Amino acid sequence: MARRLEDNLHHDNSPSVRTTMSDDRTIVDAFSRLTGHAPDGLWRAPGRVNLIGEHTDYNDGFVLPFAIPQAATVAAAPRADGRWRVRSLDLAETGEVGPDQLVPLTHGWQSYVFGVLWALRHDGFLPGGVDLVLSSDVPIGAGLSSSAAIECAVLAACADLFGLDIAPLRRAQLARLAENEYVGAPTGLMDQAASTLCVAGHALLLDCRSCESRQVSLDLDRAGLHVLVIDTKTKHSHVSGEYAARRASCDKACEILGVAALRDVTDLGVLSALPPLEARRVRHVVTENARVLQTVDALDRHDFDTVGALMTASHASMRDDYEITEPSVDLAVETALRHGAVGARMTGGGFGGCVLALVPDDRMAGLDRAVTEAFQAAGYATPETFDAVPSAGAHRVESLRLW
Ligand code: GLA
């Protein structure tokens, strides 16, 4: 798998949320400096956490992500010459292509932008030229889908600017196409679906086979709970290869079992037909799919104790069967559970990144402190934490009178 933007860029992993008018003003001003005129608008698409359902999306299974407040924001306007130019405020770099210069796997961070143009053309849409200025506060390399946020913001901007009639699910699929084919990362649909389809206050139940989805109410306030994100600042250096290896194991198991996808396996009795490694991988996928549906059921009943228990079971499955956790991630989970979390698990592709802890209001400060101290004692980098508030998916930023 090609290295992702997350792996390529240096970033301070700032968890601060940039959604203020003054930050938007900075993007608009930068756009005016770049082009000599105001943008037609601003579009925003969020990063995500996954409450539960890991490595199930590419197995035609179920996922339950929600969008976070951190997002990629783009200012954009059409240009007459058909060319695409993008400036990243965060990197202070600008790139430009014409429609005949779209070559997959060649553009570094700009692939997340030009890949969207490529995907749109692949689907028969012919957007014109566009100028874009981009800034994002989704922490990079933390497993929070900073790349999907960029793709989905650019896609939302293009759809509006050129009046492209693309349904939300198709937008997510096109953004995934950009990620898979142009960037070269063989991911599933979860991240782009979350960034596009999520609704504030809800998690998104997505059936990755039928692509049907349902908004599941996640009223954390009413329950007196928080989903605390603990960014461990750990990143396994072979993450891309490991992700592809997990996919390959699943493919091999499907072949042995004679099924189209691991979604088709529900009876753990089949594990005896598999070599030990594939048996562990399959057990994770099968039990994880079941946990997603049980979590939705528990959320519908406002039974957060069960949600927490399922999160913790999911972590054990990722640690022992899918083997995608890291010691620092396990330490964050164990420490959170010891200091009042109702449940805790790693979120995202794995091999580092972030842990989610479901934490009662009155345990937040103590738990936060305990994790920091545990990391210090173990000699790990200082983790960063933030409250994951279920937020809106990709949208045009309205009510701005900035230009
Ligand atoms: C990454 C991928 C997703 C999904 C998760 C694991 O975030 O982009 O498609 O496979 O890993 O659940």
XYZ file of C-alpha atoms and ligand atoms in Angstrom:
415
model
C 0.000 0.000 0.000
C 1.290 3.438 -0.852
C 2.229 5.553 2.119
C -0.708 7.638 3.161
C -0.693 11.330 3.817
C -0.895 10.350 7.450
C 2.452 8.640 7.195
C 4.101 11.218 4.968
C 3.552 14.469 6.719
C 5.023 15.978 9.803
C 2.353 17.530 11.907
C 2.087 18.681 15.470
C -0.982 16.476 16.033
C -2.703 19.478 17.563
C -6.047 18.367 18.898
C -7.365 21.923 18.986
C -10.600 22.337 17.120
C -10.505 24.932 14.390
C -14.046 25.907 13.670
C -14.005 29.570 14.535
C -14.820 32.409 12.190
C -11.304 33.769 12.488
C -9.817 30.499 11.267
C -12.220 30.436 8.351
C -11.265 34.064 7.687
C -7.600 32.993 7.455
C -8.492 30.420 4.787
C -10.568 32.948 2.855
C -7.760 35.527 3.018
C -5.235 32.977 1.802
C -7.550 32.129 -1.069
C -7.813 35.796 -2.040
C -4.040 36.163 -1.937
C -3.597 33.075 -4.130
C -6.189 33.940 -6.760
C -6.794 37.693 -6.507
C -10.494 37.144 -5.782
C -12.805 35.770 -3.090
C -13.800 32.065 -3.023
C -17.321 31.018 -3.962
C -17.647 29.289 -0.611
C -16.148 27.176 2.173
C -16.761 23.457 2.620
C -15.954 21.330 5.624
C -15.692 17.542 6.117
C -14.804 15.871 9.425
C -12.457 13.173 10.630
C -14.038 10.266 12.503
C -13.701 7.824 15.329
C -15.129 4.338 15.069
C -17.144 3.400 18.138
C -16.936 -0.285 17.183
C -16.557 -2.487 14.076
C -12.871 -2.584 13.167
C -11.521 -4.228 10.010
C -15.027 -5.319 9.168
C -15.698 -2.844 6.339
C -13.591 -4.626 3.702
C -15.164 -7.902 4.817
C -18.660 -6.667 3.804
C -19.500 -6.311 7.494
C -20.830 -3.635 9.869
C -19.222 -0.478 11.251
C -20.400 2.190 13.702
C -18.299 5.358 13.312
C -19.156 8.933 14.202
C -17.778 12.222 12.928
C -15.624 14.359 15.232
C -15.461 18.161 15.379
C -11.991 18.242 13.817
C -12.310 18.686 10.073
C -10.726 19.636 6.777
C -11.928 22.960 5.391
C -11.552 24.108 1.784
C -12.198 27.473 0.169
C -12.857 27.027 -3.529
C -13.917 28.720 -6.751
C -14.007 27.568 -10.376
C -11.377 28.734 -12.820
C -11.769 29.119 -16.553
C -8.752 27.217 -17.887
C -9.786 23.722 -16.664
C -6.738 23.382 -14.408
C -6.770 22.344 -10.727
C -4.652 24.208 -8.205
C -4.525 23.492 -4.463
C -2.714 25.296 -1.688
C -2.269 23.659 1.711
C -2.127 26.298 4.420
C -0.752 23.757 6.885
C 2.165 22.758 4.676
C 2.586 26.101 2.858
C 2.775 24.201 -0.429
C 0.891 24.590 -3.697
C 0.332 22.039 -6.475
C -1.339 22.284 -9.856
C -2.451 19.856 -12.585
C -4.359 19.926 -15.839
C -6.907 17.171 -16.565
C -4.361 15.340 -18.764
C -1.822 15.228 -15.919
C -3.780 12.963 -13.592
C -1.452 10.064 -12.878
C -2.342 7.854 -9.888
C 0.279 7.293 -7.167
C 2.421 10.301 -8.097
C 1.261 13.358 -6.205
C 2.117 12.928 -2.490
C -0.326 14.837 -0.270
C -1.958 16.431 -3.325
C -3.278 12.971 -4.306
C -6.077 13.429 -1.778
C -7.256 16.405 -3.823
C -6.389 15.456 -7.384
C -7.621 11.915 -6.725
C -11.109 13.335 -6.293
C -10.942 14.976 -9.721
C -9.674 11.684 -11.129
C -12.512 9.733 -9.468
C -15.153 12.181 -10.685
C -13.887 11.861 -14.257
C -13.728 8.084 -13.830
C -17.468 8.183 -13.041
C -18.245 10.353 -16.074
C -18.473 13.689 -14.289
C -16.540 16.472 -15.954
C -15.929 19.212 -13.401
C -14.142 22.290 -14.694
C -11.004 23.858 -13.311
C -10.888 24.898 -9.687
C -8.730 26.766 -7.206
C -8.694 25.368 -3.660
C -7.152 26.438 -0.389
C -7.111 23.707 2.224
C -6.541 23.542 5.960
C -7.267 20.739 8.398
C -7.142 20.262 12.137
C -7.705 16.502 12.026
C -4.598 15.089 13.731
C -2.469 13.337 11.129
C -1.199 9.817 11.640
C -3.575 9.205 14.537
C -6.094 6.949 12.782
C -8.768 9.677 12.714
C -9.208 9.745 8.904
C -7.472 12.988 8.089
C -7.209 11.828 4.463
C -10.921 11.030 4.083
C -11.723 14.461 5.528
C -9.756 16.137 2.732
C -11.248 13.949 0.012
C -14.806 14.475 1.218
C -14.412 18.254 1.640
C -13.021 18.570 -1.898
C -15.794 16.384 -3.253
C -18.482 18.442 -1.521
C -16.954 21.628 -2.921
C -16.823 20.283 -6.500
C -20.350 18.901 -6.385
C -21.684 22.322 -5.346
C -19.462 24.438 -7.593
C -20.279 22.459 -10.742
C -23.836 21.429 -9.861
C -22.949 17.720 -9.947
C -25.915 15.626 -8.871
C -24.176 12.995 -6.737
C -26.044 11.276 -3.907
C -24.253 11.257 -0.526
C -23.437 7.529 -0.608
C -21.997 7.844 -4.115
C -19.871 10.768 -2.909
C -18.417 8.540 -0.211
C -17.786 5.792 -2.756
C -16.039 8.223 -5.121
C -13.862 9.541 -2.298
C -12.966 5.923 -1.466
C -12.140 5.323 -5.138
C -9.730 8.259 -4.976
C -8.134 6.768 -1.843
C -7.904 3.220 -3.274
C -6.861 3.938 -6.844
C -5.223 7.360 -6.898
C -3.601 7.435 -3.470
C -3.091 3.663 -3.526
C -4.406 2.742 -0.059
C -6.639 -0.393 -0.186
C -9.057 0.742 2.513
C -12.753 0.003 2.987
C -15.632 2.479 2.799
C -15.947 3.366 6.479
C -13.910 6.575 6.665
C -15.379 8.304 3.613
C -18.902 7.166 4.554
C -18.474 8.619 8.052
C -17.045 11.884 6.766
C -19.920 12.260 4.296
C -22.996 10.715 5.929
C -22.696 11.396 9.661
C -25.248 13.525 11.479
C -24.500 15.443 14.697
C -25.510 13.572 17.847
C -25.474 10.217 16.097
C -23.246 7.324 15.135
C -23.612 5.828 11.669
C -24.477 2.149 11.375
C -23.247 1.144 7.927
C -23.805 -2.247 6.358
C -20.770 -2.403 4.086
C -22.389 -5.050 1.870
C -25.734 -3.439 1.042
C -24.388 0.068 1.807
C -27.579 0.714 3.744
C -27.075 2.957 6.725
C -28.928 4.137 9.791
C -28.323 7.058 12.140
C -28.091 5.731 15.697
C -28.734 8.262 18.448
C -25.700 8.727 20.699
C -26.958 10.922 23.499
C -23.857 11.011 25.645
C -24.975 14.132 27.558
C -28.152 12.474 28.742
C -26.126 9.479 29.913
C -23.568 11.715 31.674
C -20.808 10.152 29.565
C -18.007 11.233 27.275
C -16.163 9.438 24.543
C -12.643 10.494 25.436
C -10.101 10.120 22.632
C -6.612 9.250 23.842
C -4.110 9.877 21.075
C -1.181 7.664 22.039
C 1.115 9.373 19.508
C 2.358 5.900 18.575
C 2.565 4.871 14.955
C 3.787 1.492 13.833
C 6.224 2.021 10.979
C 4.899 -0.940 8.953
C 1.257 0.019 9.230
C 0.596 -0.047 5.476
C 2.037 -3.520 4.995
C 0.241 -4.852 8.064
C -3.128 -3.553 6.852
C -2.628 -5.234 3.479
C -1.522 -8.433 5.250
C -4.760 -8.508 7.279
C -6.771 -8.134 4.086
C -4.792 -10.929 2.457
C -5.471 -13.272 5.414
C -9.188 -12.568 5.111
C -9.098 -13.270 1.365
C -7.254 -16.531 1.986
C -9.819 -17.590 4.611
C -12.687 -16.807 2.209
C -11.080 -18.983 -0.412
C -10.676 -21.921 1.984
C -14.214 -21.532 3.316
C -15.736 -20.976 -0.115
C -17.505 -17.740 0.818
C -17.616 -14.407 -1.021
C -16.736 -12.415 2.110
C -16.261 -13.055 5.823
C -19.653 -11.407 6.338
C -21.051 -14.738 5.179
C -19.495 -16.551 8.156
C -21.567 -16.510 11.324
C -20.812 -19.944 12.769
C -17.488 -20.128 14.596
C -17.526 -23.905 14.044
C -15.848 -23.302 10.672
C -12.667 -22.135 12.397
C -11.416 -25.723 12.677
C -11.116 -25.811 8.870
C -8.605 -22.953 8.918
C -4.893 -22.659 9.720
C -4.359 -21.078 13.188
C -3.552 -17.566 11.943
C -6.525 -17.355 9.596
C -8.741 -18.850 12.308
C -7.819 -15.994 14.661
C -8.424 -13.351 11.984
C -11.803 -14.824 11.087
C -12.831 -15.088 14.741
C -12.167 -11.380 15.139
C -14.228 -10.413 12.096
C -17.164 -12.693 12.922
C -17.360 -11.680 16.584
C -16.774 -8.000 15.765
C -19.691 -7.939 13.322
C -21.893 -9.402 16.055
C -20.607 -6.804 18.549
C -21.541 -3.929 16.240
C -25.131 -5.103 16.040
C -25.246 -5.724 19.797
C -23.886 -2.220 20.389
C -26.614 -0.681 18.249
C -29.186 -2.680 20.155
C -27.711 -1.499 23.476
C -27.647 2.134 22.312
C -31.294 1.878 21.326
C -31.972 0.817 24.921
C -29.610 3.510 26.383
C -27.700 0.654 27.971
C -24.222 2.152 28.056
C -22.831 -0.485 30.438
C -23.341 -3.037 27.690
C -21.874 -0.648 25.094
C -18.787 -0.289 27.280
C -18.428 -4.042 27.786
C -18.667 -4.595 24.027
C -15.999 -1.943 23.381
C -13.641 -3.642 25.807
C -14.336 -7.057 24.262
C -13.628 -5.551 20.844
C -10.256 -4.363 22.084
C -9.345 -7.810 23.381
C -10.290 -9.277 20.017
C -8.114 -6.756 18.155
C -5.255 -7.456 20.554
C -5.420 -11.253 20.684
C -7.016 -12.345 17.398
C -6.418 -9.602 14.831
C -3.099 -8.645 16.468
C -3.240 -4.981 15.524
C -2.682 -3.243 18.858
C 0.557 -1.927 20.326
C 1.797 -1.956 23.940
C 1.120 1.776 24.365
C -2.430 1.343 23.059
C -3.047 -1.590 25.402
C -1.679 0.470 28.291
C -4.088 3.323 27.503
C -7.025 0.893 27.463
C -6.018 -0.849 30.699
C -5.359 2.429 32.508
C -8.679 3.899 31.354
C -10.556 0.812 32.569
C -8.772 0.920 35.936
C -9.727 4.581 36.393
C -13.442 4.532 35.784
C -14.007 3.988 32.057
C -17.154 1.981 31.311
C -15.354 0.549 28.278
C -12.309 1.263 26.136
C -10.862 0.199 22.817
C -8.460 1.213 20.103
C -10.158 2.895 17.142
C -9.140 2.870 13.465
C -6.753 0.748 11.440
C -4.449 -0.023 14.353
C -0.752 -0.407 15.165
C -0.929 2.723 17.294
C -3.155 5.746 16.963
C -6.071 6.478 19.258
C -8.011 4.778 22.026
C -11.647 5.596 22.829
C -12.729 5.477 26.438
C -16.371 5.734 27.486
C -16.066 7.819 30.638
C -18.562 9.170 33.209
C -18.443 12.978 33.693
C -16.970 12.774 37.180
C -14.143 10.431 36.182
C -12.812 12.470 33.251
C -10.121 14.525 34.985
C -8.758 11.662 37.095
C -8.674 9.256 34.170
C -6.908 11.770 31.958
C -4.256 12.307 34.631
C -3.828 8.577 35.225
C -3.194 7.879 31.523
C -0.608 10.656 31.318
C 1.167 9.326 34.404
C 1.092 5.735 33.149
C 2.613 6.822 29.831
C 5.274 8.806 31.610
C 6.160 5.855 33.820
C 6.399 3.566 30.773
C 8.627 6.035 28.914
C 6.068 6.764 26.164
C 5.380 10.144 24.568
C 2.814 12.280 26.374
C -0.623 11.332 25.029
C -3.148 13.967 24.002
C -6.812 13.697 24.806
C -9.990 15.313 23.561
C -13.701 14.848 23.883
C -15.188 13.229 20.755
C -18.490 15.036 20.276
C -20.596 13.328 17.572
C -20.582 15.924 14.778
C -21.958 16.653 11.310
C -20.687 15.147 8.063
C -19.476 17.095 5.003
C -21.285 20.377 4.412
C -21.013 23.841 2.973
C -20.168 26.361 5.691
C -23.201 28.617 5.802
C -23.834 32.069 7.217
C -20.395 33.404 6.621
C -20.147 37.013 5.581
C -16.443 37.050 5.143
C -16.122 38.358 1.632
C -8.725 2.248 8.226
C -9.409 2.098 6.879
C -10.882 1.730 7.058
C -11.049 0.532 7.980
C -10.241 0.740 9.271
C -10.266 -0.464 10.154
O -9.248 3.354 8.908
O -9.314 3.306 6.146
O -11.469 1.468 5.792
O -10.688 -0.667 7.348
O -8.884 1.072 8.991
O -11.530 -0.667 10.675
